[in-house]
Coordinates of C-alpha atoms in Angstrom, one line a residue:
X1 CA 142.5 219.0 128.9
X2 CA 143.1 217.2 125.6
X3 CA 146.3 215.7 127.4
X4 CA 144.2 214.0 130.1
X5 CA 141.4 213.0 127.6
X6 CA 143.9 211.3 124.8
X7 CA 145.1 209.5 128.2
X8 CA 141.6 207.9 129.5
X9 CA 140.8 207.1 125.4
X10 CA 144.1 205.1 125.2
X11 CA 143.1 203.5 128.9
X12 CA 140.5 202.7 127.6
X13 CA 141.0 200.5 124.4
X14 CA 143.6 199.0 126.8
X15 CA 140.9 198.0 128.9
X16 CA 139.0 196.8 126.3
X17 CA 141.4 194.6 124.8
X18 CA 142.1 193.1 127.8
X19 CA 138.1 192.7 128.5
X20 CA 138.5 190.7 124.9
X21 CA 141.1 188.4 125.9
X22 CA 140.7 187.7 129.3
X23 CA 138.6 184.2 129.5
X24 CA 135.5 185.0 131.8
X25 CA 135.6 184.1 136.0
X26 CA 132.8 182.2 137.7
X27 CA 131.3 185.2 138.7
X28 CA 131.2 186.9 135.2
X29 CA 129.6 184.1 134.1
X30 CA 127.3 184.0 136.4
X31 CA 126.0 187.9 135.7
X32 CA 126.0 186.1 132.3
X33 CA 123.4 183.6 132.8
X34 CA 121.4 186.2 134.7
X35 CA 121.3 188.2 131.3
X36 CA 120.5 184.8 129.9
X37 CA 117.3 185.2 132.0
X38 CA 116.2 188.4 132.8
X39 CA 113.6 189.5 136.3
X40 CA 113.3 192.3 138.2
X41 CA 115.8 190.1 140.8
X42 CA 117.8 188.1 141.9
X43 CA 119.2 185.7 145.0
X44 CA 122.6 187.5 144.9
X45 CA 122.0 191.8 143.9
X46 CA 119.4 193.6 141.8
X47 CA 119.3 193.0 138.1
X48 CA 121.8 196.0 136.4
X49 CA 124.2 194.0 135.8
X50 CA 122.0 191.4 133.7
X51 CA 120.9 194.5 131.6
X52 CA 124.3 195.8 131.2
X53 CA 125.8 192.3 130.1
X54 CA 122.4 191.9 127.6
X55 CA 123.2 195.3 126.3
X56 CA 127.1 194.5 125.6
X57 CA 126.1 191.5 124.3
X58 CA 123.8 192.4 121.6
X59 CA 126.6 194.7 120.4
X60 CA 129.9 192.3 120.9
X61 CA 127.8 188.9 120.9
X62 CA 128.1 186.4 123.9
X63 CA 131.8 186.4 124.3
X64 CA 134.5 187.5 127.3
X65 CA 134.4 191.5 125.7
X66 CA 130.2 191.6 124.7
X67 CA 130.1 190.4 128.7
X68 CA 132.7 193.3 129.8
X69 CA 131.8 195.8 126.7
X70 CA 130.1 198.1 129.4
X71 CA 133.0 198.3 131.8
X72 CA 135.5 199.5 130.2
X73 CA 133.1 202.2 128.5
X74 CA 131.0 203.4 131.6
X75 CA 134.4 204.1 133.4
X76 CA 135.5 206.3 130.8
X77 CA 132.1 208.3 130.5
X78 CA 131.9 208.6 134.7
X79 CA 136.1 209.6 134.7
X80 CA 134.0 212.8 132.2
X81 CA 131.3 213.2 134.2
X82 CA 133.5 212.9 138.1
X83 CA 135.7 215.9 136.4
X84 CA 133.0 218.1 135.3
X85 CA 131.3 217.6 138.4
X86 CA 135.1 219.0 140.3
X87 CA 135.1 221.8 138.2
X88 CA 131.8 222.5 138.5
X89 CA 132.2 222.3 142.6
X90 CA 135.5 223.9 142.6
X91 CA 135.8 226.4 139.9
X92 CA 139.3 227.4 138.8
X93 CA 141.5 225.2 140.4
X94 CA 142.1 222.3 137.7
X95 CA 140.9 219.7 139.8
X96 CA 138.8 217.5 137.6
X97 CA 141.4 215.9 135.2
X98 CA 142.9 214.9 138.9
X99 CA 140.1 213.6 140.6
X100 CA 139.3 211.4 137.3
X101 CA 143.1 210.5 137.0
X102 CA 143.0 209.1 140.9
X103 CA 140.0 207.1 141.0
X104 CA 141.1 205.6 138.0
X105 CA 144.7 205.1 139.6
X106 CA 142.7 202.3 141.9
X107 CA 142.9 199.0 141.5
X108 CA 139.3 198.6 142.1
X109 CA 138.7 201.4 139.3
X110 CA 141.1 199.5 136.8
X111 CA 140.5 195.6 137.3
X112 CA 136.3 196.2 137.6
X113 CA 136.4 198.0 134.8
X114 CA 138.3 194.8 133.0
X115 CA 135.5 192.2 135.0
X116 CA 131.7 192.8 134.7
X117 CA 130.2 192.9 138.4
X118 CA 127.8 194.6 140.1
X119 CA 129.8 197.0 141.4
X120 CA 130.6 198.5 137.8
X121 CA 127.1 200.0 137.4
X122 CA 126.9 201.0 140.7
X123 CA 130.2 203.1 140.4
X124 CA 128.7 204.6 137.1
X125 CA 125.5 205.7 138.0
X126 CA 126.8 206.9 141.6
X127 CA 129.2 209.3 139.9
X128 CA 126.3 210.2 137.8
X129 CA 124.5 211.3 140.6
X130 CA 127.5 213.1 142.0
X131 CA 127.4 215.1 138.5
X132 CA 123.8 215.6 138.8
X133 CA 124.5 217.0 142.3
X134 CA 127.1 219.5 141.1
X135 CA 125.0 220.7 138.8
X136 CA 122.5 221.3 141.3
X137 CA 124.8 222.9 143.9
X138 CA 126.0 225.2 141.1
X139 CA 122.4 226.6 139.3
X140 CA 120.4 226.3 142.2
X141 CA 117.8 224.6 139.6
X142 CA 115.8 222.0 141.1
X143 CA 114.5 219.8 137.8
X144 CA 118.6 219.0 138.7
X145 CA 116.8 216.9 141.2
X146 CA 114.6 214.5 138.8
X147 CA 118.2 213.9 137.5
X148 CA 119.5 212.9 140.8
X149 CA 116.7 210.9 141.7
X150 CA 117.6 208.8 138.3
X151 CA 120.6 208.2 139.1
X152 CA 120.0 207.3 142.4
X153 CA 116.8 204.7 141.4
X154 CA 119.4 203.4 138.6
X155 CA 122.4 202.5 140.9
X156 CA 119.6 200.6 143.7
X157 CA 119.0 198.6 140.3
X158 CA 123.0 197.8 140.5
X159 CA 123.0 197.1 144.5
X160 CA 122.2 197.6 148.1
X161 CA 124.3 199.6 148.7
X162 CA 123.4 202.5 146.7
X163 CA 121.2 203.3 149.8
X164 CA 124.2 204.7 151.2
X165 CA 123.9 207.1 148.4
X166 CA 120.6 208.4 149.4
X167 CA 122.5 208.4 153.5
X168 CA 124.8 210.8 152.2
X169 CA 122.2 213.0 150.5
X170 CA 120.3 213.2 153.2
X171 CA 123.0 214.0 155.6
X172 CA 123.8 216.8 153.2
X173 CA 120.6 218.7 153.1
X174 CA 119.9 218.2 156.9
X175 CA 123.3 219.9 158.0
X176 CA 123.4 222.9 155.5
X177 CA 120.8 225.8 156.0
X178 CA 120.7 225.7 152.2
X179 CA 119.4 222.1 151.7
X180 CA 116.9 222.4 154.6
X181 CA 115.2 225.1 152.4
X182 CA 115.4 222.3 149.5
X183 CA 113.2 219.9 151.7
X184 CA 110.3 222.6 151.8
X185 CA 110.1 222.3 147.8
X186 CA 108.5 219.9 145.9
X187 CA 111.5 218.8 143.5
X188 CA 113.9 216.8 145.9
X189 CA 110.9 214.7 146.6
X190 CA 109.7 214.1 143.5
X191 CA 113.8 212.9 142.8
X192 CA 112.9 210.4 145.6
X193 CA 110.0 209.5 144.3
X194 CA 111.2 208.6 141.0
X195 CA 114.1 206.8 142.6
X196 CA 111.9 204.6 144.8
X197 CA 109.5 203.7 141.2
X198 CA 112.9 202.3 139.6
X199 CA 113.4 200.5 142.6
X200 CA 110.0 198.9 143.3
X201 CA 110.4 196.1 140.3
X202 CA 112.9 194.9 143.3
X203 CA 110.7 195.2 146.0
X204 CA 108.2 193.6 143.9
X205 CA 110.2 190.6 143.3
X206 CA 111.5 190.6 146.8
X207 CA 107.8 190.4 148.2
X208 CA 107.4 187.8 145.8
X209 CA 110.2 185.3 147.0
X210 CA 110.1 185.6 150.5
X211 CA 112.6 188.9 151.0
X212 CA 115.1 186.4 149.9
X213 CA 117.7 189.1 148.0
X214 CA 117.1 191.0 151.1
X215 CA 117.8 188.4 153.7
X216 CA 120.9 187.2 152.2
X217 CA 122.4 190.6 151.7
X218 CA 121.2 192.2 155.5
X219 CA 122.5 188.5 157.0
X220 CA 126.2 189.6 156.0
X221 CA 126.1 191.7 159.0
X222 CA 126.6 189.7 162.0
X223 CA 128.8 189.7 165.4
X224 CA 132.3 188.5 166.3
X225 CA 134.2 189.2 169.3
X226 CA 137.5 191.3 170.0
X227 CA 139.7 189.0 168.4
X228 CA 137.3 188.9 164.9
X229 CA 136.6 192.8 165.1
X230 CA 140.4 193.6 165.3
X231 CA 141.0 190.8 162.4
X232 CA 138.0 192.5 160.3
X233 CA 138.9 196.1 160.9
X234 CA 142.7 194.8 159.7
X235 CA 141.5 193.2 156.7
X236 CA 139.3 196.0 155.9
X237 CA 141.8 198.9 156.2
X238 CA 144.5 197.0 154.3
X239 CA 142.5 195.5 151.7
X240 CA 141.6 199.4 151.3
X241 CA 145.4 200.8 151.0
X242 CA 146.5 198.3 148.9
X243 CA 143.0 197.8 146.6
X244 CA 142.8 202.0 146.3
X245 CA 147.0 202.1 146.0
X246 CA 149.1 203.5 149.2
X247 CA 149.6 206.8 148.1
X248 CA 145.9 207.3 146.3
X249 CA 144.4 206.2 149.6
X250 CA 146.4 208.2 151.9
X251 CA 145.4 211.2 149.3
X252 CA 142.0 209.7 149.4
X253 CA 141.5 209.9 152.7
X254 CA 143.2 213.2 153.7
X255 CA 140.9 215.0 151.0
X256 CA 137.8 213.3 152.5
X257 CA 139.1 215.1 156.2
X258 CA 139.5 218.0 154.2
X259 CA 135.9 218.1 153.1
X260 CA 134.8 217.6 156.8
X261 CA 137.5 220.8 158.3
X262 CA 135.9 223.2 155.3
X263 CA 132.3 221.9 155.6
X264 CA 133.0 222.8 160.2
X265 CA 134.6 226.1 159.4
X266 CA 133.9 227.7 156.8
X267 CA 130.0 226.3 156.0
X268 CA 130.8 225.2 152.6
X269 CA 128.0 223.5 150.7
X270 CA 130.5 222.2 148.6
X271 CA 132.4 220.5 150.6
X272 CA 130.1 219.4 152.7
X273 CA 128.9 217.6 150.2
X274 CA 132.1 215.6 149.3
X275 CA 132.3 214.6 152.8
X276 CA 128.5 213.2 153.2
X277 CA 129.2 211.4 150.3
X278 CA 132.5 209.7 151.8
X279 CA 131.9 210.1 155.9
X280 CA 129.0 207.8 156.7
X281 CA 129.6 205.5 154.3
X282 CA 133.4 205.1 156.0
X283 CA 131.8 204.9 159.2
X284 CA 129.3 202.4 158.4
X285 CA 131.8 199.8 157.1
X286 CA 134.0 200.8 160.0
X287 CA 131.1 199.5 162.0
X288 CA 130.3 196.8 160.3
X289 CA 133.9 195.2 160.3
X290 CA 133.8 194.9 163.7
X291 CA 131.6 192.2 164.1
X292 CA 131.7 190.5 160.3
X293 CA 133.8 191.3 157.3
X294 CA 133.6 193.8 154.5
X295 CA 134.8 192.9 151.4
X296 CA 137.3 195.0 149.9
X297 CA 135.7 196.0 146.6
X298 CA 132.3 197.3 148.6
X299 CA 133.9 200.4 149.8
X300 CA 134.7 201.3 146.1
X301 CA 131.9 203.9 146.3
X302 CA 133.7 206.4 148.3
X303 CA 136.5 206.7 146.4
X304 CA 134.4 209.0 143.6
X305 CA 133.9 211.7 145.6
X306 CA 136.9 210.9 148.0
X307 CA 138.9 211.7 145.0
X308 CA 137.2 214.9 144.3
X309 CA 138.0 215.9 147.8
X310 CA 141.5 214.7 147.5
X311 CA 141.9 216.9 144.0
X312 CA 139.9 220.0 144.8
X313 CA 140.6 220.7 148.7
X314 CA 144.5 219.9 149.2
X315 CA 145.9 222.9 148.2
X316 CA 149.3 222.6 150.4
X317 CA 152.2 222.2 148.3
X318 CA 153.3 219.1 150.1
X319 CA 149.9 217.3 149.1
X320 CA 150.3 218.4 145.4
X321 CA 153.8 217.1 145.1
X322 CA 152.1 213.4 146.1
X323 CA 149.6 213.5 143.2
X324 CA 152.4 212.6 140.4
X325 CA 153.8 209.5 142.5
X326 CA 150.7 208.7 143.6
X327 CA 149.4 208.2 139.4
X328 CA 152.7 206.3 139.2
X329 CA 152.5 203.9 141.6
X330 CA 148.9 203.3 141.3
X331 CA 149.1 202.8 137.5
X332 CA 152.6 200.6 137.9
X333 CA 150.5 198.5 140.4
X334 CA 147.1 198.4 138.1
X335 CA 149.8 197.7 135.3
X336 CA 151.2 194.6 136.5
X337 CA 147.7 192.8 137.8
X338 CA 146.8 193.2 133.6
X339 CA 150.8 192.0 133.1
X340 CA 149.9 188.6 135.9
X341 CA 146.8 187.8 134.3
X342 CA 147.6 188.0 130.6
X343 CA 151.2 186.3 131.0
X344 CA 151.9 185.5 134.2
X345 CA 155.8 186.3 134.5
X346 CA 155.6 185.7 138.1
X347 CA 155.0 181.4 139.2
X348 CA 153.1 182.7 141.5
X349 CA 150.8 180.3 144.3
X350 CA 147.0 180.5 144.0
X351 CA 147.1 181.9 147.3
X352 CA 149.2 184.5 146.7
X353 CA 148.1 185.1 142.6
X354 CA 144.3 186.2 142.7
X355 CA 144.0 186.5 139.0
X356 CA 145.2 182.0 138.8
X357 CA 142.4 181.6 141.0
X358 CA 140.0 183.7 138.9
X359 CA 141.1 183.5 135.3
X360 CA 143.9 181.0 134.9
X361 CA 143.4 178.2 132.7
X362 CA 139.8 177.8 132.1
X363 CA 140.1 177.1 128.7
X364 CA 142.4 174.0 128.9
X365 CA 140.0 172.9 131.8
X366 CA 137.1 173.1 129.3
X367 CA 138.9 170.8 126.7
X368 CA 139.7 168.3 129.3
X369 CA 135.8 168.5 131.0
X370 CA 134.3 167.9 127.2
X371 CA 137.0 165.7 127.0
X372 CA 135.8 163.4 130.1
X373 CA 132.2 164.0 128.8
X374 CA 132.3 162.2 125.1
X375 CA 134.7 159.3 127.4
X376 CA 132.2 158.4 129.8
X377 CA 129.0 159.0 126.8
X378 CA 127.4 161.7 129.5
X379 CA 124.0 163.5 128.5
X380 CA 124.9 166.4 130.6
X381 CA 127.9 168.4 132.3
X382 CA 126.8 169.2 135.9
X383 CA 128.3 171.2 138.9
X384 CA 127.4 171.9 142.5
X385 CA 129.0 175.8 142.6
X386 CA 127.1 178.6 141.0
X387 CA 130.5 179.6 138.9
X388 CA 131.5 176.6 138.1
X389 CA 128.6 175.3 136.6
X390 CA 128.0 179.0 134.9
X391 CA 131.6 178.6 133.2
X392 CA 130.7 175.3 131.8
X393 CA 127.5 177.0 130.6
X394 CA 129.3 179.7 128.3
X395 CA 132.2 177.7 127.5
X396 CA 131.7 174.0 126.7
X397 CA 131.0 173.3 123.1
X398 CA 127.2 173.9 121.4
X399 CA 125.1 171.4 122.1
X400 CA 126.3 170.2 125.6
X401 CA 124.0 170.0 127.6
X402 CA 125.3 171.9 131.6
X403 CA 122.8 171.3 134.6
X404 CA 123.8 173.1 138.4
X405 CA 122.3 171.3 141.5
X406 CA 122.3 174.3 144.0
X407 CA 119.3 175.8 145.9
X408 CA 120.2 179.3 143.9
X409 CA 118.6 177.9 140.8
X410 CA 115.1 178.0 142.3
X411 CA 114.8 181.6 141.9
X412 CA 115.6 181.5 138.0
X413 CA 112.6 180.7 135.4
X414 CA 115.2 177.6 134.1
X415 CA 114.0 174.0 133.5
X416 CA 114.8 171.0 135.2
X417 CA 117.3 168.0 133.7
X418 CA 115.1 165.6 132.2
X419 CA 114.7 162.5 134.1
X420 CA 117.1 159.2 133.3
X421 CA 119.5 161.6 132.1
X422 CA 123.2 160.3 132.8
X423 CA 125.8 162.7 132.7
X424 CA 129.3 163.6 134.4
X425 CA 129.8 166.0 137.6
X426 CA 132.6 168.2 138.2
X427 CA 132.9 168.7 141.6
X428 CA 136.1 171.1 143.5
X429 CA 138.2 169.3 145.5
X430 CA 138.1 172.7 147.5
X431 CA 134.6 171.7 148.9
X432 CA 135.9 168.8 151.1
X433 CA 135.9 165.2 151.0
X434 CA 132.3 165.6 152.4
X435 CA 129.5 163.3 149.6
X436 CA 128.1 165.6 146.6
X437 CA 124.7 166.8 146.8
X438 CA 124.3 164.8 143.8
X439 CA 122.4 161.4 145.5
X440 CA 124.1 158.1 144.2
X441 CA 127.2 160.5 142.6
X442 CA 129.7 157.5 141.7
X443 CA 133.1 158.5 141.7
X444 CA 135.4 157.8 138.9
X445 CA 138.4 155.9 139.7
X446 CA 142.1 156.9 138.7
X447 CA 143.6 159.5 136.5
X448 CA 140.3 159.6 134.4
X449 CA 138.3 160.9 137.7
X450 CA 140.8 164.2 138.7
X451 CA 140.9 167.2 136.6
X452 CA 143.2 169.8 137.3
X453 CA 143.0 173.5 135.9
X454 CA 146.0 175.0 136.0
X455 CA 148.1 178.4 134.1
X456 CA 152.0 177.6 133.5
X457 CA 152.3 174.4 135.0
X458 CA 150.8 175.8 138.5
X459 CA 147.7 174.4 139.6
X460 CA 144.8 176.7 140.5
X461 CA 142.1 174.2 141.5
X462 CA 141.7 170.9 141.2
X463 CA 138.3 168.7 140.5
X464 CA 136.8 165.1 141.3
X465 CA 134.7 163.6 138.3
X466 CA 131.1 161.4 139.3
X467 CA 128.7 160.0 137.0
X468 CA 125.5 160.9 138.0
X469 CA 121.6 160.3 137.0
X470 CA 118.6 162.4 137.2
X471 CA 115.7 160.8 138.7
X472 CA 112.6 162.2 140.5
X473 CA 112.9 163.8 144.2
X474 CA 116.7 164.8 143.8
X475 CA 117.2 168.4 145.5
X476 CA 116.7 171.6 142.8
X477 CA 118.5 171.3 139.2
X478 CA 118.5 173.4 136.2
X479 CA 119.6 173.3 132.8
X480 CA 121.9 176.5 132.5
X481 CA 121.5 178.4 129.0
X482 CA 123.9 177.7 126.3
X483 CA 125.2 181.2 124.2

């Protein structure tokens, strides 16, 4: 036990180092702006991860590790909380240090616990819940419930799909004579109930803007035909071995089958709650790739309970022999992303390097974009993309002034660019040769108008410089908050 917890401490000031001196991607610095300005929602998720960015922030100040402070930390508290919940479930068998140990083998466990997303409260307070459950299962106390029901209103807060959550809860007390008798009491309701009151700031913002947040999010579903669906189902099921590490998803999956084969015998409660937690969730992405893609860290979720599954119910000697390689390989593979993206010893292509596409050379690019700025006498920074213009926003020096043109900004309480304004937009060579939205954007000729961020001499993206000047009627623009 103190083996395994010396293990996740040292993890975990790994991880935090590396959430020090990692220079923020667009996305981060998106969340960032959203802690910037703080609702009950936004376009893109629910607003946990502007709370959990505020509170890291406060503590760490606006830098890359106040952004990522939380990460790092509410891994290591859930990798407690998912192995007290597998003892709790399966008494005796030394499970828990394993299930913690595989989820956080995962890629998705070890490089979002390094970047700040959504997805990094959502895994927290779902293994919360899972705890909460255990506990439950275990006393046969029902104030457990209240604690579920927390959990479960707190990870909504962090995304969407935390309704799957409340899917696998219900499918749980519906099939087990056991939780049927729970529905007759007052307690699981009143967990529901105080899940749906944390929740109804986001309904309430939602109502508010037109179900935008909701429309966005349900329009990712859509339909494809053979061809797309086989593509999708690919994409999905090998973005999954390779994001949750071969042998930790083979182990992954096998314990989720596990949980089904005891729950069908033998009526375990137990494990039949490991596999509600896992099955329709795995069954709903299924579905949905077959007519538009899932992205691979979405089905990050499953892997909590998967895990316990994969810990706690494969006994057979073979399967233990796997658990060993399985922590080596995913830990090797976790172990050389941090390796890419802190030195890069590979030259590796954008396409083929996602951490040069994400984090590689932002800072140089910076230099060079305040650079261009003081040369051309702009007012403002601007950019068309929603990262872009974000990691402008928390990185140019104090006192620039960063304005984003995109519909997005609408649903923020931000300002507008004063009018007459001249100033210098950075626009990604990525988005086509189409015009900008920017009306009247003037392209700057030679060198002086192409930017290129790049990490060892290999390019990562490259950018076309316009001067540009507000003036009344021009489509939605804010000024972006400056740390």
């Amino acid at each position: 036990m103190r083996l395994w917890l010396a293990a996740l401490l040292a993890l975990t000031a790994l991880r935090l180092v590396l959430a020090a001196i990692l220079p923020l991607a667009p996305d981060e610095a998106y969340y960032w702006l959203w802690s910037r300005s703080l609702q009950p929602g936004y376009l893109d998720h629910p607003p946990m991860v502007a709370l959990f960015i505020r509170a890291g922030t406060l503590i760490a100040g606006e830098t890359p590790l106040g952004v990522r402070l939380l990460g790092p930390l509410s891994l290591a508290l859930g990798s407690v909380l998912l192995a007290r919940a597998t003892d709790i479930l399966f008494p005796g068998r030394g499970a828990g240090p394993w299930a913690a140990a595989l989820l956080n083998a995962t890629l998705l466990a070890g490089v979002g616990a390094v970047a700040m997303t959504p997805d990094t409260s959502l895994l927290f307070f779902w293994t919360v819940a899972i705890w909460a459950l255990a506990r439950l299962q275990r006393s046969g106390e029902g104030r457990w419930w209240l604690a579920v029901g927390a959990a479960a209103g707190l990870a909504l807060l962090s995304k969407y799909t935390a309704l799957l959550l409340g899917l696998g809860i219900l499918a749980w007390l519906l099939l087990h004579a056991q939780g049927r008798r729970w529905l007759t009491r007052w307690e699981p309701w009143a967990g529901g109930t105080i899940a749906l009151a944390l929740f109804a700031p986001v309904l309430a913002w939602n109502a508010a803007h037109g179900w935008a947040s909701f429309a966005k999010q349900g329009g990712r579903a859509g339909g494809g035909d053979a061809a797309d669906a086989l593509r999708f189902l690919g994409e999905l099921l090998g973005g999954q071995v390779g994001l949750a590490t071969p042998l930790v998803f083979l182990l992954c999956v096998a314990g989720a089958a596990a949980a089904a084969r005891h729950a069908w015998r033998m009526r375990d409660a137990e494990a039949l709650l490991i596999a509600a937690l896992t099955l329709p969730g795995a069954a709903l992405f299924l579905w949905q790739a077959t007519g538009s893609r899932v992205q691979g860290n979405w089905p990050a979720i499953l892997y909590p309970a998967a895990a316990i599954g994969a810990a706690a119910l494969l006994t057979a000697p073979g399967w233990r022999r796997l658990r060993v390689p399985a922590l080596l390989l995913g830990f090797a593979m976790t172990g050389f992303v941090y390796l890419q993206a802190t030195a890069a010893p590979l030259a590796l292509a954008r396409r083929h390097d996602p951490t040069l596409a994400r984090l590689g050379g932002w800072p140089a690019f910076v230099v060079a974009a305040e650079e261009s700025a003081r040369r051309e006498e702009a007012g403002f920074v601007a950019a068309e993309e929603y990262g872009l213009a974000a990691i402008l926003a928390f990185s140019l020096p104090p006192g620039r002034m960063v304005v984003a043109m995109d519909p997005r900004w609408a649903y923020f309480r931000l300002a507008p660019p004063p009018i007459g304004a001249s100033g210098l937009l950075i626009r990604s060579e990525r988005r086509g040769e189409g015009p900008p939205l920017w009306p009247g954007a003037e392209a700057l000729g030679g060198a002086e108008g192409r930017l290129v961020r790049s990490r060892g001499g290999i390019e990562a993206e490259a950018y076309r410089l316009f001067r540009v000047r507000t003036a009344p009627g021009q489509p939605p623009a804010a000024v972006l908050p400056r740390p």
